[in-house]
């Protein structure tokens, strides 16, 4: 096992990695930007290094500064968290060339899955169901029209290098296609420095369901059940739950098996997620693979009892995955609400000073947050200030616990998304578990404040 790990991240996920390291007796090194001088991850790490000014391009994305921090402190491994450098194959190669172990899959796997057009191809060859679409990237309009005609409208034009819901265009008729390709290409060029796009069938009423996997360096791979992530706004997840209220146990097994197939096809080692779209008729299709720990990993931990971050560290240090598929037994139901520093009605960011913070507790409640009373949320990074997770014997108990937890959270000084979550938790469609990725759009039209 490692003796010292550097955490190349901030906020709640940096704390989450510190928790796992402490449980394993590993010393930690925090890196922080000038805007994060008073951040909790700095306080709880054994050592800390300032890596630059506030903008992430100069700090949390600053590869030379992070590698130097690891070298100066004698860390042996780097945990990237999510976002920032977590899916950057070049960073992995640089770290490895400096004899630093990357807590995640190989650079080759990350590069292959980071190119979504390529990922589709790999999955198709492995026998994982993929949405009808183009064979690889599409650069000219004639090919695009041919593909669209073959698969039928509507289609979605997506950036090969896409992420964070950017670089996607839905196309409902042929005359919109040329424009959509041009806009997606230029958006992708600006956002990712790569204008390549591909086309796939657009499902009008799907659920977003993803499967957590773990694989090791010895070729073992298992899945840890699914997470329902259909409650999204602008392709950003808001509430997640495990298991999905939509799956039967046989569908769960089929989807889980497909996820393990995907893991094996990519020689996957470490924690990862296979995202699927589930159509109205029960068929499901591979959408993309996330080669890192995800924000919503905690609800899988609640229903499986498996510490995913601990396993990430153990696998990276060369341990064998001793968990077998039969050891994974889902217990009860878990829900997560992402608490953002934003106005619950307008979604405008609301950074600033948290005057008072009293997190909720009680049976079945877990809080992953780096917020505290007196902490100033910087305007520079993403707006999530924490995650409230609950676990109950069934979905109904989990919902009741979430209502109780959110209504007993004291977070004063800034606006948060808590009032929005409470409205969603009272919504009849949500309570019935009958929703798709269109839920938020319809909900925002019917909600009254
Ligand atoms: P990103 O990596 O940018 O998050 P994804 O490929 O994961 O992009 O897609 C984000 C969201 O966009 C999905 O959760 C889903 O709601 C929607 N989406 C993506 N592809 C399709 C599709 N083919 N049909 C319908 N919705 C889609």
Coordinates of C-alpha atoms and ligand atoms in Angstrom, one line a residue:
X1 CA 0.0 0.0 0.0
X2 CA 1.1 3.6 -0.6
X3 CA 2.5 5.6 2.2
X4 CA 1.7 9.0 0.9
X5 CA -0.8 10.2 -1.7
X6 CA -1.3 13.6 -3.3
X7 CA -4.9 14.7 -4.0
X8 CA -5.1 16.8 -7.2
X9 CA -8.5 18.2 -6.4
X10 CA -10.4 20.4 -4.0
X11 CA -13.8 20.6 -2.3
X12 CA -15.8 17.6 -1.0
X13 CA -14.1 15.1 -3.3
X14 CA -10.6 16.0 -1.9
X15 CA -12.0 15.4 1.6
X16 CA -13.6 12.1 0.5
X17 CA -10.1 10.9 -0.6
X18 CA -8.6 12.1 2.7
X19 CA -11.2 9.9 4.5
X20 CA -10.3 6.8 2.5
X21 CA -6.5 7.5 3.0
X22 CA -6.9 7.9 6.7
X23 CA -8.9 4.6 6.9
X24 CA -6.0 2.9 5.1
X25 CA -3.3 4.7 7.1
X26 CA -2.0 6.6 4.1
X27 CA -0.5 10.1 4.6
X28 CA -2.0 12.8 2.4
X29 CA -0.8 15.9 0.5
X30 CA -3.4 18.6 -0.4
X31 CA -2.8 21.0 -3.2
X32 CA -4.7 24.3 -3.2
X33 CA -5.0 27.5 -5.2
X34 CA -4.8 31.0 -3.7
X35 CA -8.6 31.1 -3.7
X36 CA -8.7 27.9 -1.5
X37 CA -6.4 29.2 1.3
X38 CA -9.1 28.5 3.9
X39 CA -10.4 25.3 2.4
X40 CA -11.0 22.2 4.6
X41 CA -9.1 19.8 2.4
X42 CA -6.0 21.8 3.2
X43 CA -6.7 21.6 6.9
X44 CA -7.2 17.9 7.1
X45 CA -4.4 16.8 4.8
X46 CA -1.0 16.0 6.5
X47 CA 0.8 18.4 4.2
X48 CA -0.2 21.0 1.7
X49 CA 1.3 22.9 -1.2
X50 CA 0.0 26.0 -3.0
X51 CA 0.0 25.4 -6.7
X52 CA -1.0 28.7 -8.1
X53 CA -3.6 31.5 -8.4
X54 CA -7.4 31.0 -8.4
X55 CA -8.1 30.2 -12.1
X56 CA -8.0 26.4 -12.5
X57 CA -5.9 26.7 -15.6
X58 CA -3.1 28.0 -13.4
X59 CA -3.7 25.8 -10.4
X60 CA -5.8 22.6 -10.5
X61 CA -5.0 22.1 -14.2
X62 CA -1.4 23.1 -13.8
X63 CA 0.4 19.8 -14.5
X64 CA 4.0 21.0 -13.8
X65 CA 2.9 22.5 -10.5
X66 CA 1.1 19.4 -9.4
X67 CA 3.9 17.0 -10.3
X68 CA 6.4 19.3 -8.5
X69 CA 4.2 19.3 -5.4
X70 CA 4.2 15.4 -5.5
X71 CA 8.0 15.3 -5.9
X72 CA 8.8 17.9 -3.2
X73 CA 6.6 16.1 -0.7
X74 CA 7.6 12.6 -1.7
X75 CA 4.1 11.4 -2.6
X76 CA 4.0 8.1 -4.5
X77 CA 0.6 8.4 -6.0
X78 CA -1.9 11.0 -7.3
X79 CA -5.6 10.7 -6.8
X80 CA -7.3 13.0 -9.3
X81 CA -10.9 13.0 -7.9
X82 CA -13.4 14.0 -10.6
X83 CA -13.3 16.9 -13.1
X84 CA -10.0 18.8 -13.5
X85 CA -7.2 16.3 -14.6
X86 CA -9.1 13.1 -13.8
X87 CA -9.7 12.1 -17.5
X88 CA -6.5 13.7 -18.9
X89 CA -4.4 10.9 -20.5
X90 CA -1.5 13.3 -21.0
X91 CA -1.4 14.0 -17.3
X92 CA -1.3 10.3 -16.5
X93 CA 1.6 9.8 -18.9
X94 CA 3.5 12.7 -17.3
X95 CA 2.9 11.4 -13.8
X96 CA 4.0 7.9 -14.7
X97 CA 7.1 9.2 -16.4
X98 CA 8.0 10.8 -13.1
X99 CA 7.4 7.5 -11.3
X100 CA 4.1 8.6 -9.8
X101 CA 1.3 6.1 -9.7
X102 CA -2.0 7.5 -11.0
X103 CA -5.1 6.3 -9.1
X104 CA -7.2 5.4 -12.0
X105 CA -7.1 3.4 -15.2
X106 CA -4.3 3.4 -17.8
X107 CA -3.6 6.4 -20.0
X108 CA -4.5 4.2 -23.0
X109 CA -8.0 3.4 -21.6
X110 CA -8.7 7.0 -20.6
X111 CA -7.7 8.2 -24.1
X112 CA -9.8 5.5 -25.9
X113 CA -12.9 6.2 -23.8
X114 CA -12.4 10.0 -23.9
X115 CA -13.0 9.8 -27.6
X116 CA -16.7 9.0 -27.6
X117 CA -16.8 8.1 -31.3
X118 CA -14.0 5.6 -30.7
X119 CA -15.7 4.4 -27.5
X120 CA -18.9 3.5 -29.5
X121 CA -16.8 1.4 -31.9
X122 CA -15.0 -0.5 -29.1
X123 CA -18.4 -1.2 -27.4
X124 CA -20.0 -2.3 -30.6
X125 CA -17.2 -4.7 -31.3
X126 CA -17.4 -6.0 -27.7
X127 CA -21.1 -6.8 -28.1
X128 CA -22.4 -4.0 -25.9
X129 CA -25.6 -2.4 -27.3
X130 CA -24.9 1.0 -28.9
X131 CA -27.4 3.5 -30.4
X132 CA -27.6 3.5 -34.2
X133 CA -25.4 6.2 -35.5
X134 CA -22.3 7.1 -37.6
X135 CA -19.3 4.9 -37.8
X136 CA -16.8 7.2 -36.2
X137 CA -16.6 10.9 -36.7
X138 CA -18.6 12.8 -39.4
X139 CA -16.9 15.7 -41.1
X140 CA -19.0 16.5 -44.1
X141 CA -22.6 17.3 -44.6
X142 CA -23.3 14.6 -47.3
X143 CA -22.2 11.8 -44.9
X144 CA -24.3 13.3 -42.1
X145 CA -27.4 13.4 -44.3
X146 CA -26.8 9.7 -45.2
X147 CA -26.5 8.7 -41.6
X148 CA -29.5 10.7 -40.5
X149 CA -31.6 9.2 -43.3
X150 CA -30.6 5.7 -42.3
X151 CA -31.3 6.0 -38.6
X152 CA -34.2 8.5 -38.9
X153 CA -35.0 11.7 -37.1
X154 CA -34.5 12.9 -34.5
X155 CA -30.7 12.6 -34.2
X156 CA -28.1 14.1 -31.9
X157 CA -24.8 15.6 -33.0
X158 CA -22.2 15.1 -30.3
X159 CA -18.6 16.1 -29.8
X160 CA -16.2 13.2 -29.8
X161 CA -14.3 14.9 -27.0
X162 CA -17.5 16.1 -25.2
X163 CA -18.2 16.3 -21.5
X164 CA -20.2 18.3 -19.1
X165 CA -23.2 18.3 -21.5
X166 CA -21.4 20.6 -23.9
X167 CA -21.0 20.2 -27.7
X168 CA -24.4 18.5 -28.2
X169 CA -27.1 19.5 -30.7
X170 CA -30.5 17.8 -31.1
X171 CA -31.7 17.7 -34.8
X172 CA -35.3 17.1 -35.5
X173 CA -35.4 17.8 -39.3
X174 CA -32.9 17.5 -42.1
X175 CA -32.8 21.3 -42.8
X176 CA -31.4 21.8 -39.2
X177 CA -28.6 19.3 -39.7
X178 CA -26.0 21.4 -41.5
X179 CA -26.3 24.2 -39.0
X180 CA -26.2 21.8 -36.0
X181 CA -23.0 20.2 -37.3
X182 CA -21.3 23.5 -37.7
X183 CA -22.4 24.8 -34.3
X184 CA -21.4 21.6 -32.5
X185 CA -18.0 21.5 -34.3
X186 CA -17.2 25.1 -33.4
X187 CA -18.5 24.7 -29.8
X188 CA -16.4 21.5 -29.4
X189 CA -13.3 23.2 -30.9
X190 CA -13.6 26.1 -28.4
X191 CA -14.4 23.9 -25.4
X192 CA -12.2 20.9 -26.0
X193 CA -9.7 22.0 -28.7
X194 CA -11.1 19.2 -30.9
X195 CA -14.0 19.9 -33.3
X196 CA -14.7 16.3 -34.2
X197 CA -18.4 15.3 -34.0
X198 CA -20.4 12.1 -34.5
X199 CA -24.1 11.4 -34.9
X200 CA -26.4 9.0 -33.0
X201 CA -30.1 8.4 -32.7
X202 CA -31.8 10.8 -30.3
X203 CA -34.2 9.1 -27.8
X204 CA -37.0 11.4 -26.9
X205 CA -38.0 10.0 -23.6
X206 CA -35.1 7.9 -22.1
X207 CA -33.8 7.4 -18.7
X208 CA -30.1 7.9 -17.9
X209 CA -29.0 4.8 -16.0
X210 CA -25.4 4.1 -15.2
X211 CA -23.6 1.1 -13.8
X212 CA -20.6 1.4 -11.4
X213 CA -17.8 -1.0 -12.1
X214 CA -14.5 -2.0 -10.4
X215 CA -11.7 -3.8 -12.3
X216 CA -8.2 -4.7 -11.2
X217 CA -4.8 -5.2 -12.9
X218 CA -5.3 -9.0 -12.9
X219 CA -8.3 -8.9 -15.3
X220 CA -11.1 -9.2 -12.7
X221 CA -14.1 -6.9 -13.1
X222 CA -17.4 -6.7 -11.3
X223 CA -20.4 -4.3 -11.3
X224 CA -21.9 -2.7 -8.2
X225 CA -25.4 -2.1 -9.5
X226 CA -26.9 1.0 -11.2
X227 CA -27.7 4.6 -10.4
X228 CA -30.7 6.4 -11.8
X229 CA -29.6 9.8 -13.0
X230 CA -32.5 11.0 -15.1
X231 CA -33.3 14.1 -12.9
X232 CA -31.1 16.5 -14.8
X233 CA -31.1 20.1 -16.0
X234 CA -29.2 21.0 -19.1
X235 CA -27.6 17.5 -19.0
X236 CA -26.3 18.2 -15.5
X237 CA -27.5 15.7 -12.8
X238 CA -29.4 17.1 -9.8
X239 CA -30.7 14.1 -7.9
X240 CA -29.5 10.5 -8.2
X241 CA -30.8 7.3 -6.7
X242 CA -29.7 3.7 -6.4
X243 CA -31.2 1.4 -7.4
X244 CA -33.3 2.7 -10.3
X245 CA -37.0 2.5 -9.7
X246 CA -37.3 1.5 -13.4
X247 CA -35.3 -1.7 -13.6
X248 CA -36.6 -5.2 -12.9
X249 CA -34.0 -7.6 -11.4
X250 CA -33.5 -9.3 -14.7
X251 CA -32.9 -6.0 -16.5
X252 CA -30.5 -5.1 -13.7
X253 CA -28.6 -8.3 -14.4
X254 CA -28.5 -7.8 -18.2
X255 CA -27.3 -4.2 -17.8
X256 CA -24.7 -5.2 -15.2
X257 CA -23.4 -7.9 -17.4
X258 CA -23.1 -5.4 -20.3
X259 CA -21.2 -3.1 -18.1
X260 CA -18.7 -5.9 -17.1
X261 CA -18.3 -6.7 -20.8
X262 CA -17.5 -3.0 -21.4
X263 CA -15.0 -3.1 -18.5
X264 CA -13.3 -6.2 -19.9
X265 CA -13.2 -4.8 -23.4
X266 CA -11.2 -1.9 -22.2
X267 CA -8.9 -3.9 -19.8
X268 CA -10.4 -1.6 -17.2
X269 CA -8.6 -1.3 -13.9
X270 CA -9.9 0.9 -11.1
X271 CA -13.4 2.4 -10.5
X272 CA -15.4 3.5 -13.6
X273 CA -18.9 4.1 -14.8
X274 CA -20.7 2.9 -17.9
X275 CA -23.6 5.3 -18.8
X276 CA -26.6 3.9 -20.6
X277 CA -29.8 5.3 -22.0
X278 CA -32.9 3.1 -21.2
X279 CA -35.6 3.5 -23.9
X280 CA -39.4 3.3 -23.3
X281 CA -39.5 -0.3 -24.7
X282 CA -36.9 -1.5 -22.1
X283 CA -33.9 -1.6 -24.5
X284 CA -30.8 0.1 -23.3
X285 CA -27.7 1.5 -25.1
X286 CA -24.2 2.4 -24.2
X287 CA -23.7 6.2 -24.1
X288 CA -20.3 6.8 -22.6
X289 CA -17.8 5.6 -20.1
X290 CA -16.5 7.8 -17.3
X291 CA -13.0 6.7 -16.4
X292 CA -12.9 8.1 -12.9
X293 CA -14.8 8.3 -9.6
X294 CA -18.1 10.1 -10.0
X295 CA -19.8 12.7 -7.9
X296 CA -22.7 10.3 -7.2
X297 CA -20.5 7.3 -6.1
X298 CA -21.7 7.6 -2.5
X299 CA -25.2 6.2 -3.1
X300 CA -23.7 3.1 -4.5
X301 CA -21.5 2.9 -1.4
X302 CA -24.7 3.2 0.7
X303 CA -26.6 0.3 -1.0
X304 CA -23.6 -2.0 -1.4
X305 CA -21.5 -1.2 1.7
X306 CA -18.4 -1.1 -0.5
X307 CA -15.9 1.8 0.0
X308 CA -15.2 2.7 -3.6
X309 CA -12.4 5.2 -3.0
X310 CA -10.6 2.8 -0.7
X311 CA -10.8 0.2 -3.5
X312 CA -9.5 2.8 -6.0
X313 CA -6.4 3.2 -3.8
X314 CA -6.0 -0.5 -3.2
X315 CA -6.3 -1.4 -6.9
X316 CA -3.9 1.3 -7.9
X317 CA -1.3 0.1 -5.4
X318 CA -1.5 -3.4 -7.0
X319 CA -4.0 -5.2 -4.8
X320 CA -6.2 -7.8 -6.3
X321 CA -10.0 -7.2 -6.4
X322 CA -11.1 -9.8 -3.9
X323 CA -14.7 -8.8 -4.1
X324 CA -16.7 -11.2 -6.3
X325 CA -19.9 -10.5 -8.1
X326 CA -21.8 -12.6 -5.7
X327 CA -20.6 -10.5 -2.8
X328 CA -22.4 -7.5 -4.2
X329 CA -25.9 -7.5 -2.6
X330 CA -28.0 -4.3 -2.9
X331 CA -29.5 -3.3 0.4
X332 CA -32.4 -0.8 0.5
X333 CA -32.5 2.5 -1.4
X334 CA -30.3 5.5 -1.5
X335 CA -30.8 9.0 -2.8
X336 CA -28.4 11.9 -3.3
X337 CA -29.3 15.6 -3.7
X338 CA -26.5 17.9 -5.0
X339 CA -26.5 21.1 -3.0
X340 CA -25.4 23.9 -5.2
X341 CA -24.7 27.5 -4.2
X342 CA -27.3 28.9 -6.6
X343 CA -30.7 30.5 -6.6
X344 CA -33.2 27.7 -6.6
X345 CA -35.6 29.4 -9.0
X346 CA -33.3 31.2 -11.4
X347 CA -30.2 28.9 -11.1
X348 CA -28.0 32.0 -10.9
X349 CA -24.8 31.2 -9.0
X350 CA -24.7 32.5 -5.4
X351 CA -21.1 32.3 -4.1
X352 CA -20.1 34.1 -0.9
X353 CA -19.9 33.7 2.8
X354 CA -21.6 30.8 4.5
X355 CA -22.6 32.5 7.8
X356 CA -23.9 29.4 9.6
X357 CA -23.8 25.8 8.7
X358 CA -25.4 22.9 10.6
X359 CA -25.4 19.7 8.6
X360 CA -28.3 17.3 9.2
X361 CA -27.7 13.9 10.9
X362 CA -29.7 11.0 12.2
X363 CA -30.3 7.5 10.9
X364 CA -29.4 6.9 7.3
X365 CA -27.9 10.3 6.5
X366 CA -24.5 10.9 5.0
X367 CA -23.1 14.4 4.2
X368 CA -20.1 14.8 1.9
X369 CA -19.2 18.5 2.0
X370 CA -16.3 20.8 2.5
X371 CA -18.4 23.7 3.7
X372 CA -18.3 25.1 7.2
X373 CA -19.7 28.2 9.0
X374 CA -17.4 31.1 8.1
X375 CA -16.4 29.5 4.8
X376 CA -16.5 31.7 1.7
X377 CA -17.6 29.8 -1.5
X378 CA -15.3 31.2 -4.2
X379 CA -17.0 32.2 -7.5
X380 CA -14.2 30.5 -9.4
X381 CA -15.1 26.8 -9.4
X382 CA -18.2 24.7 -9.8
X383 CA -21.1 25.7 -7.6
X384 CA -21.6 22.4 -5.7
X385 CA -21.1 23.0 -1.9
X386 CA -21.9 19.4 -0.8
X387 CA -24.0 16.3 -1.2
X388 CA -26.8 15.1 1.1
X389 CA -27.2 11.4 0.8
X390 CA -29.7 9.2 2.5
X391 CA -30.2 5.5 2.9
X392 CA -33.5 3.7 3.8
X393 CA -35.0 0.3 3.8
X394 CA -37.0 1.2 0.7
X395 CA -37.5 4.2 -1.6
X396 CA -40.3 5.6 0.5
X397 CA -38.2 5.6 3.6
X398 CA -35.3 7.1 1.7
X399 CA -37.5 10.0 0.4
X400 CA -38.8 10.6 4.0
X401 CA -35.3 10.7 5.3
X402 CA -34.2 13.1 2.5
X403 CA -37.1 15.5 3.3
X404 CA -36.2 15.4 7.0
X405 CA -32.4 15.9 6.3
X406 CA -32.9 18.8 3.9
X407 CA -35.4 20.6 6.0
X408 CA -33.1 20.4 9.0
X409 CA -30.0 21.6 7.1
X410 CA -29.0 25.1 8.3
X411 CA -26.9 26.8 5.6
X412 CA -27.2 30.6 5.8
X413 CA -25.6 33.5 4.0
X414 CA -25.9 32.1 0.4
X415 CA -28.8 30.8 -1.6
X416 CA -28.8 27.0 -2.3
X417 CA -30.7 24.5 -4.3
X418 CA -32.3 22.9 -1.1
X419 CA -35.7 24.5 -1.7
X420 CA -35.7 23.1 -5.3
X421 CA -34.9 19.6 -4.0
X422 CA -37.7 19.9 -1.4
X423 CA -40.2 20.8 -4.2
X424 CA -39.0 17.8 -6.4
X425 CA -39.4 15.5 -3.4
X426 CA -43.1 16.5 -3.2
X427 CA -43.7 16.0 -6.9
X428 CA -46.2 13.2 -7.7
X429 CA -44.2 12.0 -10.8
X430 CA -41.0 11.9 -8.8
X431 CA -42.8 10.0 -6.0
X432 CA -44.1 7.4 -8.4
X433 CA -40.6 7.0 -9.8
X434 CA -42.1 7.6 -13.2
X435 CA -39.8 10.0 -15.0
X436 CA -37.3 10.4 -17.8
X437 CA -34.5 12.8 -18.6
X438 CA -37.3 15.2 -19.7
X439 CA -38.5 15.4 -16.0
X440 CA -36.9 18.7 -15.0
X441 CA -38.2 20.6 -18.1
X442 CA -41.8 19.6 -17.4
X443 CA -41.4 20.0 -13.6
X444 CA -40.1 23.6 -13.9
X445 CA -43.2 24.4 -16.0
X446 CA -45.6 23.1 -13.4
X447 CA -43.9 23.9 -10.1
X448 CA -45.3 26.8 -8.0
X449 CA -43.2 28.7 -5.5
Ligands
LIG1 P1 -21.6 14.5 -21.2 O1 -20.4 13.6 -21.2 O2 -21.4 15.8 -21.8 O3 -22.3 14.6 -19.9 P2 -23.4 12.4 -22.2 O4 -23.1 11.7 -23.5 O5 -23.1 11.7 -20.9 O6 -22.6 13.8 -22.3 O7 -24.9 12.9 -22.3 C1 -25.4 13.8 -21.3 C2 -26.9 13.7 -21.3 O8 -27.4 14.1 -22.6 C3 -27.5 12.3 -21.0 O9 -27.6 12.1 -19.6 C4 -28.9 12.4 -21.7 O10 -29.8 13.1 -20.9 C5 -28.6 13.3 -22.9 N1 -28.3 12.5 -24.1 C6 -27.1 12.2 -24.6 N2 -27.2 11.4 -25.7 C7 -28.5 11.2 -26.0 C8 -29.3 10.5 -27.0 N3 -28.7 9.8 -27.9 N4 -30.6 10.5 -26.8 C9 -31.2 11.2 -25.8 N5 -30.6 11.9 -24.9 C10 -29.2 11.9 -24.9

